Tab-separated table of C-alpha atoms and ligand atoms in Angstrom:
chain	number	residue	atom	x	y	z
F	24	UNK	CA	33.499	0.888	9.327
F	25	UNK	CA	30.154	2.638	9.461
F	26	UNK	CA	29.256	5.265	11.996
F	27	UNK	CA	27.486	4.377	15.301
F	28	UNK	CA	23.691	4.119	15.107
F	29	UNK	CA	23.331	7.073	17.634
F	30	UNK	CA	25.169	9.400	15.339
F	31	UNK	CA	23.411	8.273	12.143
F	32	UNK	CA	20.010	8.768	13.844
F	33	UNK	CA	20.848	12.393	14.661
F	34	UNK	CA	21.561	13.278	11.048
F	35	UNK	CA	19.228	15.628	9.145
F	36	UNK	CA	19.903	13.878	5.874
F	37	UNK	CA	20.369	10.157	5.676
F	38	UNK	CA	22.514	8.952	2.821
F	39	UNK	CA	22.506	5.442	1.204
F	40	UNK	CA	25.203	4.098	3.422
F	41	UNK	CA	23.327	5.289	6.544
F	42	UNK	CA	20.215	3.596	5.294
F	43	UNK	CA	22.104	0.382	4.630
F	44	UNK	CA	23.516	0.412	8.155
F	45	UNK	CA	20.111	1.016	9.703
F	46	UNK	CA	18.451	-1.831	7.546
F	47	UNK	CA	21.221	-4.143	8.782
F	48	UNK	CA	20.729	-3.469	12.478
F	49	UNK	CA	20.337	-6.390	14.733
F	50	UNK	CA	17.532	-6.862	17.200
F	51	UNK	CA	19.224	-5.110	20.099
F	52	UNK	CA	20.446	-2.218	18.100
F	53	UNK	CA	17.224	-1.639	16.296
F	54	UNK	CA	15.553	-0.636	19.639
F	55	UNK	CA	17.029	2.870	19.183
F	56	UNK	CA	15.882	3.025	15.577
F	57	UNK	CA	12.243	2.200	16.712
F	58	UNK	CA	12.417	4.816	19.568
F	59	UNK	CA	13.616	7.540	17.146
F	60	UNK	CA	10.861	6.607	14.656
F	61	UNK	CA	8.189	6.672	17.428
F	62	UNK	CA	9.290	10.221	18.410
F	63	UNK	CA	9.359	11.380	14.729
F	64	UNK	CA	5.889	9.986	14.426
F	65	UNK	CA	4.532	11.698	17.556
F	66	UNK	CA	5.993	14.952	16.420
F	67	UNK	CA	4.615	14.872	12.880
F	68	UNK	CA	1.437	12.783	12.490
F	69	UNK	CA	0.741	11.964	16.185
F	70	UNK	CA	-0.714	8.670	17.623
F	71	UNK	CA	-4.029	8.531	15.633
F	72	UNK	CA	-4.508	5.482	13.396
F	73	UNK	CA	-6.653	5.933	10.377
F	74	UNK	CA	-8.834	3.178	9.076
F	75	UNK	CA	-9.394	2.419	5.445
F	76	UNK	CA	-12.146	-0.173	4.775
F	77	UNK	CA	-10.622	-2.538	2.152
F	78	UNK	CA	-12.899	-3.793	-0.542
F	79	UNK	CA	-11.285	-6.476	-2.730
F	80	UNK	CA	-13.452	-5.715	-5.818
F	81	UNK	CA	-12.161	-8.476	-8.205
F	82	UNK	CA	-9.582	-11.157	-8.450
F	83	UNK	CA	-9.660	-11.098	-12.210
F	84	UNK	CA	-6.345	-9.966	-13.459
F	85	UNK	CA	-4.775	-9.515	-16.881
F	86	UNK	CA	-1.299	-9.674	-15.426
F	87	UNK	CA	1.061	-12.609	-14.587
F	88	UNK	CA	3.421	-11.176	-11.867
F	89	UNK	CA	5.559	-14.181	-10.880
F	90	UNK	CA	4.946	-13.726	-7.136
F	91	UNK	CA	1.273	-13.236	-6.986
F	92	UNK	CA	-1.369	-15.888	-6.235
F	93	UNK	CA	-4.148	-14.394	-8.363
F	94	UNK	CA	-2.005	-13.998	-11.528
F	95	UNK	CA	-3.875	-14.774	-14.729
F	96	UNK	CA	-2.267	-18.189	-15.236
F	97	UNK	CA	-3.286	-19.542	-11.870
F	98	UNK	CA	-6.406	-21.541	-12.608
F	99	UNK	CA	-7.026	-22.557	-9.035
F	100	UNK	CA	-9.301	-19.623	-7.886
F	101	UNK	CA	-12.720	-18.954	-9.145
F	102	UNK	CA	-12.677	-15.507	-10.578
F	103	UNK	CA	-15.178	-12.987	-9.098
F	104	UNK	CA	-16.263	-9.382	-9.407
F	105	UNK	CA	-18.429	-7.902	-6.641
F	106	UNK	CA	-21.876	-6.654	-7.697
F	107	UNK	CA	-22.440	-2.921	-7.375
F	108	UNK	CA	-24.710	-3.652	-4.435
F	109	UNK	CA	-22.038	-5.598	-2.651
F	110	UNK	CA	-19.563	-2.733	-3.062
F	111	UNK	CA	-22.182	-0.102	-1.936
F	112	UNK	CA	-22.980	-2.302	1.188
F	113	UNK	CA	-19.331	-2.558	2.099
F	114	UNK	CA	-18.845	1.230	1.645
F	115	UNK	CA	-21.960	1.765	3.735
F	116	UNK	CA	-20.557	-0.406	6.457
F	117	UNK	CA	-17.434	1.988	6.507
F	118	UNK	CA	-19.756	4.926	6.514
F	119	UNK	CA	-21.926	3.714	9.404
F	120	UNK	CA	-18.748	2.891	11.410
F	121	UNK	CA	-17.124	6.216	10.692
F	122	UNK	CA	-14.095	4.857	9.033
F	123	UNK	CA	-13.630	8.032	7.051
F	124	UNK	CA	-12.117	6.154	4.192
F	125	UNK	CA	-12.257	3.124	1.920
F	126	UNK	CA	-9.857	1.364	-0.525
F	127	UNK	CA	-11.169	-0.275	-3.717
F	128	UNK	CA	-8.506	-2.822	-4.778
F	129	UNK	CA	-8.577	-5.208	-7.612
F	130	UNK	CA	-6.484	-7.221	-10.055
F	131	UNK	CA	-5.677	-5.228	-13.174
F	132	UNK	CA	-8.345	-4.727	-15.771
F	133	UNK	CA	-8.934	-2.067	-18.308
F	134	UNK	CA	-11.981	-3.178	-20.212
F	135	UNK	CA	-14.732	-0.691	-20.796
F	136	UNK	CA	-17.164	-2.303	-18.499
F	137	UNK	CA	-14.578	-2.314	-15.606
F	138	UNK	CA	-13.771	1.328	-16.125
F	139	UNK	CA	-17.396	2.458	-16.345
F	140	UNK	CA	-18.502	0.451	-13.293
F	141	UNK	CA	-15.737	1.954	-11.138
F	142	UNK	CA	-16.690	5.351	-12.390
F	143	UNK	CA	-20.333	4.728	-11.524
F	144	UNK	CA	-19.510	3.263	-8.136
F	145	UNK	CA	-17.433	6.376	-7.254
F	146	UNK	CA	-20.328	8.732	-7.996
F	147	UNK	CA	-22.698	6.477	-6.069
F	148	UNK	CA	-20.530	6.010	-2.954
F	149	UNK	CA	-19.892	9.796	-2.819
F	150	UNK	CA	-23.572	10.570	-3.259
F	151	UNK	CA	-25.019	7.939	-0.795
F	152	UNK	CA	-22.467	8.724	1.973
F	153	UNK	CA	-22.614	12.511	1.482
F	154	UNK	CA	-18.846	12.672	0.845
F	155	UNK	CA	-18.065	11.296	4.314
F	156	UNK	CA	-15.543	8.847	2.933
F	157	UNK	CA	-12.315	9.559	0.994
F	158	UNK	CA	-11.853	6.963	-1.525
F	159	UNK	CA	-8.512	5.285	-2.449
F	160	UNK	CA	-8.228	3.306	-5.651
F	161	UNK	CA	-5.710	0.449	-6.110
F	162	UNK	CA	-6.616	-0.708	-9.600
F	163	UNK	CA	-3.210	-0.931	-11.212
F	164	UNK	CA	-1.883	0.722	-14.384
F	165	UNK	CA	-4.371	2.592	-16.463
F	166	UNK	CA	-4.085	5.282	-19.073
F	167	UNK	CA	-4.252	9.017	-18.208
F	168	UNK	CA	-7.814	9.247	-19.451
F	169	UNK	CA	-9.043	6.530	-17.162
F	170	UNK	CA	-7.204	7.984	-14.198
F	171	UNK	CA	-8.748	11.361	-14.874
F	172	UNK	CA	-12.287	9.967	-15.269
F	173	UNK	CA	-11.997	8.251	-11.887
F	174	UNK	CA	-10.520	11.425	-10.299
F	175	UNK	CA	-13.398	13.483	-11.621
F	176	UNK	CA	-15.915	10.886	-10.398
F	177	UNK	CA	-14.614	11.468	-6.839
F	178	UNK	CA	-11.576	9.240	-6.197
F	179	UNK	CA	-9.015	11.051	-3.874
F	180	UNK	CA	-6.104	8.783	-3.605
F	181	UNK	CA	-4.308	6.141	-5.738
F	182	UNK	CA	-2.008	3.315	-4.628
F	183	UNK	CA	0.300	1.789	-7.180
F	184	UNK	CA	3.198	-0.117	-5.787
F	185	UNK	CA	6.424	0.036	-7.786
F	186	UNK	CA	7.161	-3.419	-6.169
F	187	UNK	CA	10.911	-2.706	-6.328
F	188	UNK	CA	12.617	0.339	-7.435
F	189	UNK	CA	15.412	-1.673	-9.116
F	190	UNK	CA	14.462	-2.094	-12.825
F	191	UNK	CA	16.685	-5.267	-13.121
F	192	UNK	CA	14.915	-6.863	-10.247
F	193	UNK	CA	11.591	-5.776	-11.490
F	194	UNK	CA	12.349	-7.659	-14.718
F	195	UNK	CA	13.186	-10.806	-12.805
F	196	UNK	CA	9.811	-10.715	-10.986
F	197	UNK	CA	7.677	-10.121	-14.126
F	198	UNK	CA	7.229	-11.601	-17.629
F	199	UNK	CA	8.987	-9.589	-20.233
F	200	UNK	CA	6.049	-8.365	-22.203
F	201	UNK	CA	4.297	-5.047	-22.800
F	202	UNK	CA	2.037	-5.434	-19.757
F	203	UNK	CA	4.883	-5.564	-17.234
F	204	UNK	CA	7.132	-2.684	-17.984
F	205	UNK	CA	8.941	-0.868	-15.119
F	206	UNK	CA	9.164	2.499	-16.923
F	207	UNK	CA	5.338	2.418	-17.706
F	208	UNK	CA	4.641	1.923	-14.022
F	209	UNK	CA	6.899	4.798	-13.047
F	210	UNK	CA	5.196	6.887	-15.697
F	211	UNK	CA	1.760	5.935	-14.297
F	212	UNK	CA	2.879	7.139	-10.825
F	213	UNK	CA	3.822	10.467	-12.207
F	214	UNK	CA	0.570	10.857	-14.131
F	215	UNK	CA	-1.443	10.081	-10.928
F	216	UNK	CA	0.494	12.808	-9.125
F	217	UNK	CA	0.018	15.328	-11.887
F	218	UNK	CA	-3.700	14.751	-11.971
F	219	UNK	CA	-3.953	15.611	-8.293
F	220	UNK	CA	-4.276	12.281	-6.550
F	221	UNK	CA	-2.799	11.684	-3.176
F	222	UNK	CA	-0.271	9.218	-4.537
F	223	UNK	CA	0.898	6.148	-2.784
F	224	UNK	CA	3.346	3.413	-3.751
F	225	UNK	CA	5.297	0.621	-2.043
F	226	UNK	CA	7.520	-2.423	-2.352
F	227	UNK	CA	7.754	-6.018	-1.227
F	228	UNK	CA	10.496	-6.714	1.244
F	229	UNK	CA	12.623	-9.911	1.405
F	230	UNK	CA	12.191	-10.958	-2.181
F	231	UNK	CA	14.611	-13.425	-3.660
F	232	UNK	CA	17.464	-11.667	-5.417
F	233	UNK	CA	16.843	-8.481	-3.460
F	234	UNK	CA	19.846	-6.903	-1.742
F	235	UNK	CA	20.094	-4.461	1.250
F	236	UNK	CA	21.101	-1.896	-1.229
F	237	UNK	CA	17.974	-2.434	-3.166
F	238	UNK	CA	15.987	-1.742	0.028
F	239	UNK	CA	17.971	1.386	0.757
F	240	UNK	CA	17.362	2.551	-2.833
F	241	UNK	CA	13.599	1.817	-2.392
F	242	UNK	CA	13.502	4.298	0.657
F	243	UNK	CA	15.466	6.853	-1.473
F	244	UNK	CA	13.032	6.230	-4.338
F	245	UNK	CA	10.062	7.163	-2.079
F	246	UNK	CA	11.854	10.268	-1.083
F	247	UNK	CA	12.777	11.295	-4.633
F	248	UNK	CA	9.356	10.904	-6.081
F	249	UNK	CA	8.064	12.748	-2.954
F	250	UNK	CA	5.281	10.160	-2.315
F	251	UNK	CA	2.397	10.887	-0.070
F	252	UNK	CA	1.681	7.427	1.220
F	253	UNK	CA	3.399	4.099	1.309
F	254	UNK	CA	2.172	0.454	1.791
F	255	UNK	CA	4.974	-1.998	1.929
F	256	UNK	CA	5.400	-5.386	3.495
F	257	UNK	CA	7.081	-8.657	3.428
F	258	UNK	CA	7.049	-10.838	0.352
F	259	UNK	CA	5.206	-14.067	1.216
F	260	UNK	CA	5.422	-17.021	-1.084
F	261	UNK	CA	2.518	-18.624	-2.856
F	262	UNK	CA	3.078	-22.195	-3.830
F	263	UNK	CA	1.276	-21.832	-7.260
F	264	UNK	CA	3.569	-19.080	-8.572
F	265	UNK	CA	6.798	-19.226	-10.614
F	266	UNK	CA	8.758	-17.533	-7.859
F	267	UNK	CA	8.120	-20.462	-5.575
F	268	UNK	CA	10.844	-22.389	-7.535
F	269	UNK	CA	13.396	-20.193	-5.738
F	270	UNK	CA	12.215	-21.088	-2.255
F	271	UNK	CA	15.621	-22.392	-1.173
F	272	UNK	CA	16.792	-18.712	-1.592
F	273	UNK	CA	14.048	-17.173	0.518
F	274	UNK	CA	14.873	-15.512	3.847
F	275	UNK	CA	13.059	-17.064	6.825
F	276	UNK	CA	9.694	-15.405	7.267
F	277	UNK	CA	10.532	-13.881	10.650
F	278	UNK	CA	13.500	-12.079	9.008
F	279	UNK	CA	11.311	-10.716	6.307
F	280	UNK	CA	9.017	-9.256	8.941
F	281	UNK	CA	11.885	-7.720	10.937
F	282	UNK	CA	13.242	-6.169	7.790
F	283	UNK	CA	9.804	-4.770	6.957
F	284	UNK	CA	9.408	-3.208	10.501
F	285	UNK	CA	12.819	-1.643	10.183
F	286	UNK	CA	11.934	-0.249	6.708
F	287	UNK	CA	8.770	1.288	8.216
F	288	UNK	CA	10.805	2.865	10.966
F	289	UNK	CA	13.485	4.333	8.682
F	290	UNK	CA	10.881	5.606	6.301
F	291	UNK	CA	9.069	7.421	9.154
F	292	UNK	CA	12.360	9.152	10.037
F	293	UNK	CA	13.105	9.931	6.392
F	294	UNK	CA	9.579	11.206	5.479
F	295	UNK	CA	7.897	12.090	8.809
F	296	UNK	CA	4.526	13.368	7.463
F	297	UNK	CA	3.541	10.688	5.027
F	298	UNK	CA	0.974	7.941	5.691
F	299	UNK	CA	2.405	4.544	6.135
F	300	UNK	CA	0.180	1.446	6.245
F	301	UNK	CA	0.520	-1.429	8.691
F	302	UNK	CA	-0.048	-4.114	5.984
F	303	UNK	CA	-1.899	-7.411	6.083
F	304	UNK	CA	1.240	-9.257	4.985
F	305	UNK	CA	2.877	-8.334	8.269
F	306	UNK	CA	-0.055	-9.937	10.063
F	307	UNK	CA	0.374	-13.082	8.123
F	308	UNK	CA	3.891	-13.682	9.657
F	309	UNK	CA	2.896	-12.546	13.164
F	310	UNK	CA	-0.674	-12.146	14.435
F	311	UNK	CA	0.523	-8.892	16.020
F	312	UNK	CA	2.609	-7.906	12.961
F	313	UNK	CA	0.388	-4.799	12.190
F	314	UNK	CA	0.335	-3.509	15.712
F	315	UNK	CA	4.213	-3.941	15.703
F	316	UNK	CA	4.185	-1.795	12.544
F	317	UNK	CA	2.221	0.907	14.272
F	318	UNK	CA	4.748	0.928	17.015
F	319	UNK	CA	7.509	1.175	14.405
F	320	UNK	CA	5.931	4.194	12.676
F	321	UNK	CA	2.899	3.206	10.611
F	322	UNK	CA	-0.356	5.189	10.971
F	323	UNK	CA	-2.852	3.489	8.726
F	324	UNK	CA	-4.839	0.166	8.988
F	325	UNK	CA	-7.011	-1.502	6.430
F	326	UNK	CA	-9.791	-3.570	7.961
F	327	UNK	CA	-10.977	-6.020	5.237
F	328	UNK	CA	-14.638	-5.368	4.277
F	329	UNK	CA	-14.758	-7.878	1.425
F	330	UNK	CA	-17.918	-10.137	1.772
F	331	UNK	CA	-16.699	-13.316	3.430
F	332	UNK	CA	-17.585	-15.693	0.554
F	333	UNK	CA	-15.010	-14.014	-1.786
F	334	UNK	CA	-12.183	-13.741	0.692
F	335	UNK	CA	-10.807	-17.157	-0.036
F	336	UNK	CA	-10.477	-16.267	-3.730
F	337	UNK	CA	-8.306	-13.189	-3.092
F	338	UNK	CA	-5.137	-14.867	-2.002
F	339	UNK	CA	-2.127	-13.114	-3.206
F	340	UNK	CA	0.015	-15.233	-0.948
F	341	UNK	CA	-0.254	-18.324	1.232
F	342	UNK	CA	-1.830	-18.259	4.712
F	343	UNK	CA	-3.426	-14.878	4.393
F	344	UNK	CA	-5.151	-14.214	7.715
F	345	UNK	CA	-8.641	-13.140	8.489
F	346	UNK	CA	-10.347	-14.963	5.594
F	347	UNK	CA	-12.775	-16.694	7.891
F	348	UNK	CA	-13.837	-13.614	9.922
F	349	UNK	CA	-16.685	-11.455	8.957
F	350	UNK	CA	-16.186	-7.730	8.943
F	351	UNK	CA	-17.614	-7.113	12.443
F	352	UNK	CA	-15.213	-9.616	14.168
F	353	UNK	CA	-12.182	-8.273	12.497
F	354	UNK	CA	-12.956	-4.759	13.396
F	355	UNK	CA	-13.568	-5.466	17.103
F	356	UNK	CA	-10.456	-7.398	17.519
F	357	UNK	CA	-8.404	-4.859	15.585
F	358	UNK	CA	-9.807	-1.944	17.647
F	359	UNK	CA	-8.962	-3.575	20.907
F	360	UNK	CA	-5.421	-4.447	19.779
F	361	UNK	CA	-4.818	-0.913	18.476
F	362	UNK	CA	-5.846	0.661	21.711
F	363	UNK	CA	-3.495	-1.683	23.595
F	364	UNK	CA	-0.579	-0.109	21.627
F	365	UNK	CA	-1.473	3.376	22.945
F	366	UNK	CA	-2.985	4.644	19.816
F	367	UNK	CA	-6.367	6.310	19.201
F	368	UNK	CA	-8.508	5.605	16.131
F	369	UNK	CA	-9.348	8.558	13.874
F	370	UNK	CA	-13.041	7.756	13.596
F	371	UNK	CA	-14.887	10.224	11.354
F	372	UNK	CA	-11.723	11.659	9.967
F	373	UNK	CA	-10.454	11.259	6.432
F	374	UNK	CA	-6.882	10.876	7.525
F	375	UNK	CA	-5.507	12.402	4.313
F	376	UNK	CA	-1.734	12.381	3.973
F	377	UNK	CA	-0.389	15.436	5.840
F	378	UNK	CA	2.480	15.365	3.353
F	379	UNK	CA	-0.056	15.736	0.467
F	380	UNK	CA	-1.875	18.558	2.249
F	381	UNK	CA	1.375	20.463	2.881
F	382	UNK	CA	2.819	20.050	-0.638
F	383	UNK	CA	-0.434	20.965	-2.387
F	384	UNK	CA	-0.700	24.107	-0.178
F	385	UNK	CA	2.805	25.103	-1.085
F	386	UNK	CA	2.200	24.366	-4.734
F	387	UNK	CA	-0.887	26.477	-4.635
F	388	UNK	CA	0.998	29.347	-3.033
F	389	UNK	CA	3.787	29.174	-5.583
F	390	UNK	CA	1.239	29.266	-8.443
F	391	UNK	CA	-0.496	32.284	-7.040
F	392	UNK	CA	2.878	34.056	-6.436
F	393	UNK	CA	3.904	33.395	-10.057
F	394	UNK	CA	0.543	34.751	-11.130
F	395	UNK	CA	1.247	37.925	-9.285
F	396	UNK	CA	4.644	38.027	-10.986
F	397	UNK	CA	6.693	37.528	-7.783
M	429	LIG	N1	3.635	-11.423	-1.153
M	429	LIG	C1	3.392	-10.157	-0.604
M	429	LIG	N2	2.784	-9.217	-1.264
M	429	LIG	C2	2.307	-9.545	-2.550
M	429	LIG	N3	1.587	-8.873	-3.382
M	429	LIG	C3	1.271	-9.505	-4.437
M	429	LIG	N4	1.734	-10.761	-4.239
M	429	LIG	C4	2.426	-10.828	-3.017
M	429	LIG	C5	3.056	-11.756	-2.300
M	429	LIG	N5	3.211	-12.930	-2.729
M	429	LIG	C6	1.410	-7.372	-3.200
M	429	LIG	C7	1.990	-6.524	-4.393
M	429	LIG	C8	0.732	-5.835	-4.932
M	429	LIG	C9	-0.248	-5.825	-3.813
M	429	LIG	C10	-1.632	-5.614	-4.231
M	429	LIG	O1	0.038	-7.079	-3.187
M	429	LIG	O2	2.891	-5.571	-3.841
M	429	LIG	O3	1.033	-4.545	-5.449
M	430	LIG	FE1	-2.393	-9.008	-10.912
M	430	LIG	FE2	-1.560	-7.278	-8.938
M	430	LIG	FE3	-1.352	-9.889	-8.670
M	430	LIG	FE4	0.261	-8.590	-10.449
M	430	LIG	S1	0.206	-8.331	-8.213
M	430	LIG	S2	-0.843	-10.462	-10.818
M	430	LIG	S3	-1.196	-7.126	-11.161
M	430	LIG	S4	-3.263	-8.806	-8.892
């Protein structure tokens, strides 16, 4: 018999069994979980939502993840890469609208031209916007040299989802070749952190073969690696991917969303001062999925700034929403919906991870003290 929810939620340290109990809560009982997460959020990061303008730079990808619609072997999508001008224009939109931040995301590529173009764009965006935007990269696994180059060119944050913290499950979701190695991904996360990036990771929720214990371990993983930001959301099938063969084992979409919202709430309690994104995949299942994530504990939203004509080629999963909107329409609707949830939008603020700011301050202090021989 597990302990009553009230008692678990009062604990200072949540163990694996507690996490499993919380993840399994039914609709009625989870109300208390959401209330506790809301209070934790108010007390730590407050009710500001930070925008990151999302630029889906390219759908070319050298990888073949079994769940992803833009995997290399899917020949359905025309492959694109934005021109420098298109990226600059999208960044400029974020700048004019005081988003404070952008994310440049792409399929995984490590060719010289790709690396150099990103480096050049980082310099240009920082120069043209007078450093008014903090830039997050989400460009997959790269070697240390590349991560350093981009950091020195002015990237501040990096998102690299571990996808699942269970190495066996990771192997089921990816081909077994040198491009898809769990340990390498983990190493990449550590490298990013050591370089000085605000480091983000995340997982997919409701994957076939995934257990509640796996999800509890994912939460513990975020805590153990002391992550600064998390983006996680429901797994959503894509019919042209190998994982679709297992569709008879998928949880109903609604359940995947409920699980994701509970994961957000538990994570907010476990790591109160990190940044947590309300992800697009949640909105795919429920038009108000992202707002529900904000109410559960998320504090970051990513309005899509990819030029409209490319959006239908960046489909990681089926039924991705918003692909017919232009940037202006999405932003207006989003702002109104956010206000309705009682949040304010942090216009003109970078919205850096409070966790990152705290830990780097502490690390700085420790280094100074050691220098003085204390
Ligand atoms: N469902 C949900 N999320 C997905 N991603 C890729 N494919 C899917 C899918 N089918 C997520 C992965 C990746 C991020 C860019 O998109 O977690 O890291
Ligand atoms: Fe490529 Fe990322 Fe999709 Fe994997 S999840 S196939 S790395 S875009």
